[in-house]
Coordinates of C-alpha atoms in Angstrom, one line a residue:
X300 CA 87.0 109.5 74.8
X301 CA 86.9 113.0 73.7
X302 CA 85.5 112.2 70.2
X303 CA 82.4 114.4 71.1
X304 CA 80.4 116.8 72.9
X305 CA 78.2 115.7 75.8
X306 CA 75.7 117.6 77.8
X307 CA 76.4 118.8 81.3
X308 CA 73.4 115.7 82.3
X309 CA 74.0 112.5 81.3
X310 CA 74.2 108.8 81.4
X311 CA 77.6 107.9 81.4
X312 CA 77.3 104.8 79.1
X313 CA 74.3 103.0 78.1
X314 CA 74.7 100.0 79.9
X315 CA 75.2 101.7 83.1
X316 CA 73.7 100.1 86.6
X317 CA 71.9 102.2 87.7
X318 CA 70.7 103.5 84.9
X319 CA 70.5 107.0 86.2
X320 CA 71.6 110.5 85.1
X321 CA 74.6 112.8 86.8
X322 CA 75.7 115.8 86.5
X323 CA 78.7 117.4 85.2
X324 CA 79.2 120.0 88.4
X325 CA 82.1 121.4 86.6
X326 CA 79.9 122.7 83.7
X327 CA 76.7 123.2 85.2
X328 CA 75.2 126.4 85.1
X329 CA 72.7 125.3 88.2
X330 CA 75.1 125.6 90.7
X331 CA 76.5 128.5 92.7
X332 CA 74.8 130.7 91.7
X333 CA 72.2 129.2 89.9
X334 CA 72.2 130.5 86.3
X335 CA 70.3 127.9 84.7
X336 CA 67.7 125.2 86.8
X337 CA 65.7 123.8 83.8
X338 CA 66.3 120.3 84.7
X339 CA 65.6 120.8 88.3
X340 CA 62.0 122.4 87.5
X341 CA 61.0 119.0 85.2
X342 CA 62.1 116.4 87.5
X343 CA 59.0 114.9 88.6
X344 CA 61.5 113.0 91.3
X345 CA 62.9 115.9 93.0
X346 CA 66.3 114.2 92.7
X347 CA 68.2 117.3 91.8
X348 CA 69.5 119.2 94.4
X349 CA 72.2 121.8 94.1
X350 CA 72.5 122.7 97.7
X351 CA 73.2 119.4 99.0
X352 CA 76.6 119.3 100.5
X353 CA 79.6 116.9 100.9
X354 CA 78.7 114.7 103.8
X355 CA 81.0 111.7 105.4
X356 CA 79.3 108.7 106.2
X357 CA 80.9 106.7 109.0
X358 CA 78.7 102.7 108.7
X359 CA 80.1 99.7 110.7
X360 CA 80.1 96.6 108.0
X361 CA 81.3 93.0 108.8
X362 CA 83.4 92.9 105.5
X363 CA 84.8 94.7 102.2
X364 CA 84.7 93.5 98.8
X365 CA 86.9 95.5 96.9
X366 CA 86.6 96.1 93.7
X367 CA 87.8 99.4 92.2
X368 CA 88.3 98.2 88.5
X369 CA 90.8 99.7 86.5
X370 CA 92.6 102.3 84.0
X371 CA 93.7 102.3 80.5
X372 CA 97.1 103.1 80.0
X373 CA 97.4 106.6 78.6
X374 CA 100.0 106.0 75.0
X375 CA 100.8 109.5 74.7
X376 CA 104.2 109.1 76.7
X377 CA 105.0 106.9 74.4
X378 CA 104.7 108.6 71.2
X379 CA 106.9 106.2 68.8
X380 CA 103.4 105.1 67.0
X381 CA 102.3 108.6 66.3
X382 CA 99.7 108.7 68.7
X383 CA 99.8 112.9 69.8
X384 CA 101.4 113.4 66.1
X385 CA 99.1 112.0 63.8
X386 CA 95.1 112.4 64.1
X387 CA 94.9 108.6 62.2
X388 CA 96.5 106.8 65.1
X389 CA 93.9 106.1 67.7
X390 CA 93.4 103.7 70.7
X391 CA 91.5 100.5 70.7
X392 CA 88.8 102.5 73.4
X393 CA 88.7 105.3 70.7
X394 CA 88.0 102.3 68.1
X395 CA 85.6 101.1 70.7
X396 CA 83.5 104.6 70.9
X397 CA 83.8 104.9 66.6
X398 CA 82.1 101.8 65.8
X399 CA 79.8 101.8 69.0
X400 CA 76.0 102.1 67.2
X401 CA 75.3 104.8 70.2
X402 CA 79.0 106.6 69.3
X403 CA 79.4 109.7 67.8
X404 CA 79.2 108.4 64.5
X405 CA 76.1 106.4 65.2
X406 CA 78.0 103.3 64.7
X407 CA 79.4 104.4 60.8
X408 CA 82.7 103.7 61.2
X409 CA 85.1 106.9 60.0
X410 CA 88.7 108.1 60.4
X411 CA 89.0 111.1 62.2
X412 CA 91.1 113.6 59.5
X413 CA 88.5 113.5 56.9
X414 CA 85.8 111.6 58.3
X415 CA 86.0 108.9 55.5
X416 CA 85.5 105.2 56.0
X417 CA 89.3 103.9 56.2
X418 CA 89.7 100.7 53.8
X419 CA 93.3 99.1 55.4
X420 CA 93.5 99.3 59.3
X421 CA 96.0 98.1 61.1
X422 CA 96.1 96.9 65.0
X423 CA 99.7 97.2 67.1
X424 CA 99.5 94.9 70.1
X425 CA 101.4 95.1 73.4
X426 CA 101.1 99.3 73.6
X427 CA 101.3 100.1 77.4
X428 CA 101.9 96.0 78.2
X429 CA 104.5 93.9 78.6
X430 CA 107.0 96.6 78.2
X431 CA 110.0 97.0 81.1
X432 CA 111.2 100.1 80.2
X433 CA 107.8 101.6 80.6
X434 CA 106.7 100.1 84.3
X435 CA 104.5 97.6 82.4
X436 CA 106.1 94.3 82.0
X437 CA 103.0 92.4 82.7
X438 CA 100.7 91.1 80.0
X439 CA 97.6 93.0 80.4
X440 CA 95.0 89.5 79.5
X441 CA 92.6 91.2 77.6
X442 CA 94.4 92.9 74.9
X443 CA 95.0 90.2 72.1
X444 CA 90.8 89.2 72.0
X445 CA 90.2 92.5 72.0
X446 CA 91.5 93.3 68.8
X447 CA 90.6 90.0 67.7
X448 CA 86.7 90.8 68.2
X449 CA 87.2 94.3 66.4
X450 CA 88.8 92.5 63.3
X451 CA 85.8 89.8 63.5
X452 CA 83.2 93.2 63.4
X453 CA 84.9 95.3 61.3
X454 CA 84.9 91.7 58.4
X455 CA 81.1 91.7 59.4
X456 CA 80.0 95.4 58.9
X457 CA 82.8 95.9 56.1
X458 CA 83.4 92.9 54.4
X459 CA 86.0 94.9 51.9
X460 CA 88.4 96.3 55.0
X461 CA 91.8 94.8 54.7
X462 CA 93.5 94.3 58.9
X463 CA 96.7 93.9 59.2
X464 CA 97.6 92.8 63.3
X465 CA 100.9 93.5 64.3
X466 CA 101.9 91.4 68.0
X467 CA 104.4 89.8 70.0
X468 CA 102.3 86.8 70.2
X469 CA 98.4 86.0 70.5
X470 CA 97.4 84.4 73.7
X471 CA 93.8 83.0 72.8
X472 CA 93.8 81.0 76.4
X473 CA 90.0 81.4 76.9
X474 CA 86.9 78.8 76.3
X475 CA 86.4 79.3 72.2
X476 CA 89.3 82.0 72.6
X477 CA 91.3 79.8 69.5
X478 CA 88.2 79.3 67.7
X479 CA 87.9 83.4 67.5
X480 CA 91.2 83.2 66.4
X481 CA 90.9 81.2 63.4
X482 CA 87.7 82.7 62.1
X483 CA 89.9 86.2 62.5
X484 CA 92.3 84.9 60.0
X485 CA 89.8 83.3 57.7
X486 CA 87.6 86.3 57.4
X487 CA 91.3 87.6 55.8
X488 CA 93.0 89.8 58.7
X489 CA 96.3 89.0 58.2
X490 CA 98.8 88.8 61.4
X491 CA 102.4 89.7 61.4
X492 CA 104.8 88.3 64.3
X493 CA 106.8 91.8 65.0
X494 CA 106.3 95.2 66.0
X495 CA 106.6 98.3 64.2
X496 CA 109.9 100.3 64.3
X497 CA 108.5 103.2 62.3
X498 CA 105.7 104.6 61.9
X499 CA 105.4 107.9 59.1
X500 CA 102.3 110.0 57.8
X501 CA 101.7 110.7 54.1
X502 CA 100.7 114.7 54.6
X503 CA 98.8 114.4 51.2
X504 CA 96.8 111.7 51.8
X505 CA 96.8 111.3 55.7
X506 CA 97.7 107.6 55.3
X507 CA 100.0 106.4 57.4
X508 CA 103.2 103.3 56.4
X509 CA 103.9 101.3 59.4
X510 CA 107.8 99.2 59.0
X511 CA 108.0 96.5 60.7
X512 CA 109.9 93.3 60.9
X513 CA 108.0 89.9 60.6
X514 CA 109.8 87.3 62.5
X515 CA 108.4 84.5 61.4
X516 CA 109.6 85.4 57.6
X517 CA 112.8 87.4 58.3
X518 CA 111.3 89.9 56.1
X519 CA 110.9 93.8 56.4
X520 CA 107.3 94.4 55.5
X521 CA 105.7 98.0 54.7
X522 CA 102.2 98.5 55.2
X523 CA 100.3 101.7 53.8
X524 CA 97.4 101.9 56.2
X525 CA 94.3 104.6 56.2
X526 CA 93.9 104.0 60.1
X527 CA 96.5 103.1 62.7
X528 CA 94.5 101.2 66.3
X529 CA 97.0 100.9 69.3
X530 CA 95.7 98.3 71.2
X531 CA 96.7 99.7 75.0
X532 CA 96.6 97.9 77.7
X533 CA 94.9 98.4 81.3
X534 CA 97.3 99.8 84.8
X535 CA 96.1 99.6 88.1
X536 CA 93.3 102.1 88.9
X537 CA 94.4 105.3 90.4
X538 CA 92.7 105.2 93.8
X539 CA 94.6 101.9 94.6
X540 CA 97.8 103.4 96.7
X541 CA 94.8 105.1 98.7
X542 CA 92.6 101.9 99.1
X543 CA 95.8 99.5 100.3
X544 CA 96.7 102.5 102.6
X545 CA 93.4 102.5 104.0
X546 CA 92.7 98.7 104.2
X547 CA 96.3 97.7 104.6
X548 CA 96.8 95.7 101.8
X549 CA 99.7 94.7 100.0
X550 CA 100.9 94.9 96.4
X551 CA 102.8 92.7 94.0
X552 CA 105.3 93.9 91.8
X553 CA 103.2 95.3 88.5
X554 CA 101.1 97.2 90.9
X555 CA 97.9 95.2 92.0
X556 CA 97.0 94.3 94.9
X557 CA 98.7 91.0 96.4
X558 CA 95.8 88.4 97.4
X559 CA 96.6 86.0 100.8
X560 CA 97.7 83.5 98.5
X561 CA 97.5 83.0 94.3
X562 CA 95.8 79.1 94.4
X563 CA 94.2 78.4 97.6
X564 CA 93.0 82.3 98.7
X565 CA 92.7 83.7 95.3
X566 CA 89.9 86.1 96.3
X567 CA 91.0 86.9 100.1
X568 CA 93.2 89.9 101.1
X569 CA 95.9 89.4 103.1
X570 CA 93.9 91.6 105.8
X571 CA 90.5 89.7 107.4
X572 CA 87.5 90.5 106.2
X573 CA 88.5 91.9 103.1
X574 CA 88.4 90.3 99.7
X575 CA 88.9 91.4 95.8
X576 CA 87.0 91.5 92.6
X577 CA 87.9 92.2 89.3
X578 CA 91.0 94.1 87.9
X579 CA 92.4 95.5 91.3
X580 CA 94.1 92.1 91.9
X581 CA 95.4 91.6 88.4
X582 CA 94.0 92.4 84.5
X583 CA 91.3 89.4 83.6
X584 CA 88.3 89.5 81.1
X585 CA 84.7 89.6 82.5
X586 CA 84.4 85.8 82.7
X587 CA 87.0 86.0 84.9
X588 CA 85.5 88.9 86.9
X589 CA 82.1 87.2 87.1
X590 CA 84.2 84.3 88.8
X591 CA 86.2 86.7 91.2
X592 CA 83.0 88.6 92.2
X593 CA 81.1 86.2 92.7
X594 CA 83.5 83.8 95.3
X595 CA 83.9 87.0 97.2
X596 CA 80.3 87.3 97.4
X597 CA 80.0 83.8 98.9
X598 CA 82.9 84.6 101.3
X599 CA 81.2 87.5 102.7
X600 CA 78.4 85.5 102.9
X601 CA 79.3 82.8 104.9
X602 CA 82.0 84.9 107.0
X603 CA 78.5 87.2 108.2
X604 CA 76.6 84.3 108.6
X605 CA 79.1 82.0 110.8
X606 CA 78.2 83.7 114.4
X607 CA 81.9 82.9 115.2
X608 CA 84.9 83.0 113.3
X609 CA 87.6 80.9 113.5
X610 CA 91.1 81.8 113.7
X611 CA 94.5 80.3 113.6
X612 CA 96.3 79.2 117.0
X613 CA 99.4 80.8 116.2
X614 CA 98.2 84.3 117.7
X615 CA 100.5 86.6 120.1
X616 CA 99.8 87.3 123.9
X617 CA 100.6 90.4 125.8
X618 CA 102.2 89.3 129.2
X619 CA 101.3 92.7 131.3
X620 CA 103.7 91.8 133.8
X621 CA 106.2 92.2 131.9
X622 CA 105.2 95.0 129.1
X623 CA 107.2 98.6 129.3
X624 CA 104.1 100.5 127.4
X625 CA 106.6 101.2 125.1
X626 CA 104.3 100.7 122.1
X627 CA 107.6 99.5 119.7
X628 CA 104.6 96.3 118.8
X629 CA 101.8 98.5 117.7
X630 CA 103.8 100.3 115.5
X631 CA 105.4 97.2 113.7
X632 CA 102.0 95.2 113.4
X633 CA 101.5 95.0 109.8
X634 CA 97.9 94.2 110.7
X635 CA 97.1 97.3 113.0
X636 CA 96.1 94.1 115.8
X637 CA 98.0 95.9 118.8
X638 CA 95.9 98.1 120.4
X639 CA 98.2 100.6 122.2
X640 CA 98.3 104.1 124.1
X641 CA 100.8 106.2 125.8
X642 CA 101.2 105.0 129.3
X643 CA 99.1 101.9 129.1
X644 CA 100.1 98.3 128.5
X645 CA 99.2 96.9 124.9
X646 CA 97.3 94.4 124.2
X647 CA 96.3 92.1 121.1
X648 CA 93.0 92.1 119.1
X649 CA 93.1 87.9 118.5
X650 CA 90.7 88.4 115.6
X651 CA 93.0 90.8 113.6
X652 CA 95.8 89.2 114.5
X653 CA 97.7 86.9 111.6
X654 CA 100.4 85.5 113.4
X655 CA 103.6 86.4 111.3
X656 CA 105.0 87.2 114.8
X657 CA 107.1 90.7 114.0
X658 CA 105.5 91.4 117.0
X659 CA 107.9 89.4 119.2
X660 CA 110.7 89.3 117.6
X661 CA 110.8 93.3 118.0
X662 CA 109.9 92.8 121.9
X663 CA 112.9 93.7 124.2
X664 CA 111.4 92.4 126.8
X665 CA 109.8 89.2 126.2
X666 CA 106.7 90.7 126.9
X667 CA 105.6 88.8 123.7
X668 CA 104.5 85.6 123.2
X669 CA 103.9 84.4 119.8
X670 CA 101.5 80.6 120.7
X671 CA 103.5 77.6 119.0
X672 CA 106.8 79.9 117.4
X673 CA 107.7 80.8 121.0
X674 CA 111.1 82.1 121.5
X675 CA 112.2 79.4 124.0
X676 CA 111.0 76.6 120.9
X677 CA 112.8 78.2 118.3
X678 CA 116.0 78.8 120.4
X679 CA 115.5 75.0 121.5
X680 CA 115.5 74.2 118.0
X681 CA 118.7 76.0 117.5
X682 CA 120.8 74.6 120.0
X683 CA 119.4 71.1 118.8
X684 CA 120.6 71.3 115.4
X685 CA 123.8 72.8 115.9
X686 CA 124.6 70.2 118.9
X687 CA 126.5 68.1 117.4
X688 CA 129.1 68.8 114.6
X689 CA 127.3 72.4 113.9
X690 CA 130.5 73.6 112.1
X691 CA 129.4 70.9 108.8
X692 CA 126.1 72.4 108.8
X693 CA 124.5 75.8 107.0
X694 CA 121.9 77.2 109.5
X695 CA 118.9 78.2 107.8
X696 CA 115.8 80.3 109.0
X697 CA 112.8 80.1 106.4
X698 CA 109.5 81.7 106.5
X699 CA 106.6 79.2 105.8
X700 CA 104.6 80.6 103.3
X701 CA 107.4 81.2 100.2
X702 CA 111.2 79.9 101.0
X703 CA 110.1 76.7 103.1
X704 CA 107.8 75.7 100.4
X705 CA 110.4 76.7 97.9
X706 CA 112.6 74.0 99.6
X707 CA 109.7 71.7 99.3
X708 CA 109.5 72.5 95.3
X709 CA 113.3 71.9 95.1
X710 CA 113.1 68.5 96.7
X711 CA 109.3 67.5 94.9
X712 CA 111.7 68.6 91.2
X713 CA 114.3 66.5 92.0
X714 CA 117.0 69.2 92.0
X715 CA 120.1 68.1 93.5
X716 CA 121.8 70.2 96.5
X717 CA 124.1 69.6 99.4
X718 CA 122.7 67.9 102.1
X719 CA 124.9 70.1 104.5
X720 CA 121.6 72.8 105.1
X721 CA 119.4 72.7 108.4
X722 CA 116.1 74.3 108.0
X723 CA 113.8 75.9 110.8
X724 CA 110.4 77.1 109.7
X725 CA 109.0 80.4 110.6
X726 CA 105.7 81.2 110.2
X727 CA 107.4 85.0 108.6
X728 CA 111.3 86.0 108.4
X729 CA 110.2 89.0 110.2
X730 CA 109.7 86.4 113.6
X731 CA 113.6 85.4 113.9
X732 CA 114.8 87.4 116.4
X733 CA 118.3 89.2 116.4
X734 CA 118.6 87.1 119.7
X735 CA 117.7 84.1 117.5
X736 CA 120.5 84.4 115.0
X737 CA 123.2 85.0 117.4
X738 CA 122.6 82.5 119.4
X739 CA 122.7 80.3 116.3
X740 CA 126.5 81.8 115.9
X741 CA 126.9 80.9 119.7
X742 CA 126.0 77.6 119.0
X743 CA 128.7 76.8 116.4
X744 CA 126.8 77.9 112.9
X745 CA 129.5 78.5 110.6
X746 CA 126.7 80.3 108.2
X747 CA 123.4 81.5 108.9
X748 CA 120.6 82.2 106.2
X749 CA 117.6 84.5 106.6
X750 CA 115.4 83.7 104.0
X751 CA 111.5 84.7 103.2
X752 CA 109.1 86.0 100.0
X753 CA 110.0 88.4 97.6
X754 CA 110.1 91.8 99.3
X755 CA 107.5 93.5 97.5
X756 CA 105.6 90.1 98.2
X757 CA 105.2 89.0 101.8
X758 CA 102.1 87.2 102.8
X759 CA 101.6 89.3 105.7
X760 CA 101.4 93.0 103.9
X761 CA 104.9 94.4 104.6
X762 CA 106.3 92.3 107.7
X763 CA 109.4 91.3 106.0
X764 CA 110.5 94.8 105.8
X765 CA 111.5 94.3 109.3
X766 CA 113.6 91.2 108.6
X767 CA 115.5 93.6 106.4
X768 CA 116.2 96.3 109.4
X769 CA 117.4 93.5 111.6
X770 CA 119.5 91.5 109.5
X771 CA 121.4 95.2 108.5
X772 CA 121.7 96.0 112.4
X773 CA 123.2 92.2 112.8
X774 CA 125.5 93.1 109.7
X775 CA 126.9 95.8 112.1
X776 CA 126.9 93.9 115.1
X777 CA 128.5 91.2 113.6
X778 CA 131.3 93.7 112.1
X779 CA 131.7 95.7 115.4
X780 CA 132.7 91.9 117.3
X781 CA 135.5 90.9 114.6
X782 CA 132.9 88.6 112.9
X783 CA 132.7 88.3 109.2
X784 CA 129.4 90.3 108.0
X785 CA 129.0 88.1 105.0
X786 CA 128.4 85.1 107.0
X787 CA 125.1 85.9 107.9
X788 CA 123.1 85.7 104.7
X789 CA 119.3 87.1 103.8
X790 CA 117.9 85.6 100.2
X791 CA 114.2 85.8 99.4
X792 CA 112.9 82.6 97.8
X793 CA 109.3 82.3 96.6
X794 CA 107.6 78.8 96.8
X795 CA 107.9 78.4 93.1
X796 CA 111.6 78.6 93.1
X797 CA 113.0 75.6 93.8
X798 CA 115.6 75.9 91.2
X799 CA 116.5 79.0 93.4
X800 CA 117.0 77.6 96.6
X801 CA 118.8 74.7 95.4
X802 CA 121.0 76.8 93.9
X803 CA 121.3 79.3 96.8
X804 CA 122.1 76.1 99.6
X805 CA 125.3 75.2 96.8
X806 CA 125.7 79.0 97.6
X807 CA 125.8 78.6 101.3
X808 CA 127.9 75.7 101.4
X809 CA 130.7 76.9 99.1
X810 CA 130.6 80.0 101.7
X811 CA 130.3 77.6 104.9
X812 CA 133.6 76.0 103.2
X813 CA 135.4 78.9 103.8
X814 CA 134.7 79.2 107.3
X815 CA 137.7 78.5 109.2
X816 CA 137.2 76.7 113.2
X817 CA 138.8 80.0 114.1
X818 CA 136.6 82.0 112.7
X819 CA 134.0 79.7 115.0
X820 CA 135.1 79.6 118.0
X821 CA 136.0 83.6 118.3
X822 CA 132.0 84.0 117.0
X823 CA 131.4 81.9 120.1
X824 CA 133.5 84.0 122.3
X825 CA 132.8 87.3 121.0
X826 CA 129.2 87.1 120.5
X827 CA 128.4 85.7 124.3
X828 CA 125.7 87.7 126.0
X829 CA 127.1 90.7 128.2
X830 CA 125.5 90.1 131.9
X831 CA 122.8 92.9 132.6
X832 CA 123.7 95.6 134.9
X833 CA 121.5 94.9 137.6
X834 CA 122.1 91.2 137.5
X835 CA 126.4 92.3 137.9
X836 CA 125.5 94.8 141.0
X837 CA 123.7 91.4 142.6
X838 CA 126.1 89.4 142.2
X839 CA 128.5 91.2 143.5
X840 CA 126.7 92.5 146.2
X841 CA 126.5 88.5 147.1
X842 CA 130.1 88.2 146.9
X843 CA 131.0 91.0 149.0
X844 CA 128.5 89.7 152.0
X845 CA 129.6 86.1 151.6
X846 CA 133.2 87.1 152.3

């Protein structure tokens, strides 16, 4: 943490596995040339070597586990609490290293201006966390026992050290996490309910005075403090835009990676084969991690020791007859399952494959077959719904995974909306066709919704970005043939939303309302499919013969 000098050997902390040395290349003086070599001539091991090279190691493995861990947000960008200004302010990982017996210290606990022990410390909660206008509105989990702990150490090595604990609120959720709590505050650390809104330095002293609001009071409370301890809180780790680029995994919207589902698949990545540990898939505390680690452990394990693996039914097929070798598929496959090479037909690794059938939707040529969500099924289920009366009904296409079961969580709540909505399920919103949703407007469909997960949260990596390019090029279509854009609708719905959906069907139907039988029947008309080229010359090459 930069509190002190380390040689250019070292452990990097004393409860490291393995408990080996490294060295610092940037400061050794063994190294090109060699100026030094002292620790190369007393290791009895023969572990040092300065002219090994970079190597890459290409290994075939059954399954990755990742877990990359995490970084601690950095506070100097936001400087309000002094942190670059004023050598008292520190961060609860500096805190960490100053009362740490093996520190630089040795464990007597100092302030850094005049190397005194501090009497009156306080703690600021929420610095780097739960925060919008930083990128951080997430709570970061660990944070709040954190600083609990150091209060409970710092009342056990210095009985006479006043705390003062300014937070938002504590969330003490863990096993024995409230009993912590309560100890905290009757060893004497006192908690205010508000953040600081100014923080100044005395320059005689160093102390610093901390204003701050305490809600619970009304009051506006001064604090003259000898040490200031920003507890920050924990961002995803740097390498993790690098790891979901090379494992093609998804992310949710504060940054961590998206697992294939938050309750039932809470370890497995969206890709097969790979699953998460630790603070890559969201901040937890070590209990947690233990947890995570070890249920991907027992994953691996019984995915390497199955012989066969099983996979859903709801795979695509290549037809070879009719693919063009265009290679649009491979291209679009979130999952990377389309194997495909100019001037050779593509085909479809079934084991990779995860059935959210962008695949065939994107398939001019009907070259793709997506097993149980084939085109002729959901076109059949079209023209059934919108058979009879179709101009009372709101068409809506739903992906399985978030806006289908958000229906279901709308009608499990009880929430009231009209009845007027027809719902097709789809395993993804990036499976309806273009074909799918005119054909709907053929049919009669005054309105048609397009609805799926949360953009940034699709269950198969980044499918639904598709959905997005072909509802805009329907937009246009729609405008070029006289046909009211706005009629055609795309809403993302998450499973847990059913307030949302119910209120976005009361949407729908106030817009079907205002659908006039005009407007319908010139949709019909205009959006009839225009007879192919060849299919024209043939028939009336017929004609001309017959007559």
């Amino acid at each position: 943490m930069g509190l002190s000098s380390r040689k250019a050997i070292y452990i990097p902390f004393p409860q490291a596995v393995p408990s080996a040395y490294t060295l610092d290349m940037e400061n050794c003086l063994g190294n090109n040339p060699i100026a030094c070599g002292k620790c190369q001539d007393v290791c009895e091991q023969d572990a040092i070597d300065y002219d090994d090279q970079d190597e890459l190691i290409v290994r075939e493995v059954g399954a990755v586990v990742v877990a990359i861990g995490l970084d601690v947000y950095d506070p100097t960008e936001m400087d309000e609490y002094g942190y670059t200004r004023f050598e008292n302010v520190i961060t609860s990982m500096e805190f960490e290293r100053l009362i740490c017996a093996g520190g630089p210290t040795d464990g007597h606990f100092v302030r850094p201006s005049d190397v005194t022990r501090p009497k009156r410390i306080g703690f600021i909660q929420c610095v780097g966390s739960r925060n919008p206008a930083i990128g951080r509105p997430y709570c970061s989990n660990i944070c709040c026992m954190n600083t609990i702990k150091d209060t409970l150490l710092l009342a056990d090595h210095y009985p006479d050290t006043g705390n003062v604990v300014s937070y938002q609120d504590i969330r003490a959720f863990g096993k024995s996490f409230e009993d912590m709590f309560q100890r905290s505050k009757e060893m004497g650390v006192r908690y205010v309910r508000g953040l600081p809104g100014d923080i100044e330095e005395d320059p005689e002293t160093g102390n610093l005075i901390i204003t701050v609001e305490n809600t619970t009071s009304g009051k506006l409370e001064r604090h003259e403090l000898d040490m200031v301890v920003l507890s920050v809180g924990v961002i995803p780790p740097k390498d993790l835009k690098k790891i979901s680029g090379l494992l093609t995994l998804s992310k949710t919207s504060d940054g961590f990676f998206m697992e294939s589902h938050p309750k039932l698949k809470p370890v497995d990545a969206p890709t097969k084969g790979v699953y998460f540990a630790g603070f890559c898939e969201s901040p937890k505390d070590i209990k947690e991690s233990v947890c995570q680690s070890g249920a991907a452990a027992s994953k691996v394990g019984a995915l390497l020791n199955a012989g066969e693996i099983h996979i859903e039914a709801i795979t695509s097929v290549i037809d070879p007859d009719l693919c063009t070798e265009c290679g649009i598929c491979a291209g679009l496959c979130p999952y990377s399952a389309i194997v495909w090479e100019k001037g050779q037909k593509a085909e479809v690794i079934e084991a990779a494959c995860a059935g959210c059938g962008c695949c065939g939707a994107a398939c001019k040529f009907g070259a793709i077959t997506m097993r149980h969500f084939t085109d002729d099924q959901l076109v059949a289920q079209v023209q059934a719904v919108l058979e009879h009366e179709p101009d009372e009904k709101v068409f809506v296409f739903a992906c399985n995974w978030c806006s289908y079961a958000g229906g279901d969580m709308a009608g499990i709540s009880r929430l009231e909306y009209p009845a007027s909505n027809r719902v097709i399920r789809t395993m993804c919103s990036a499976r309806v066709s273009e074909e799918m949703v005119l054909e709907a407007f053929r049919a009669g469909a005054p309105v048609v919704l397009v609805s799926g997960c949360h953009y940034a949260d699709c269950h198969y990596i980044n499918a639904n970005r598709q959905t997005v390019v072909r509802v805009q090029r329907l937009w246009n279509k729609l405008e070029k043939a006289g046909v009211r854009p706005e009629r055609l609708q795309l809403e993302w719905i998450s499973a847990a939303e059913g307030q949302k959906f119910a209120k976005v069907m009361k949407e729908m139907e106030v817009l079907r309302a205002t659908v006039t039988p005009e407007e319908i029947a010139h949709a019909r008309e205009a959006l009839k499919p225009k007879p192919k080229k060849e299919k024209v010359k043939k028939e009336a090459k017929a004609e001309s013969v017959t007559s």
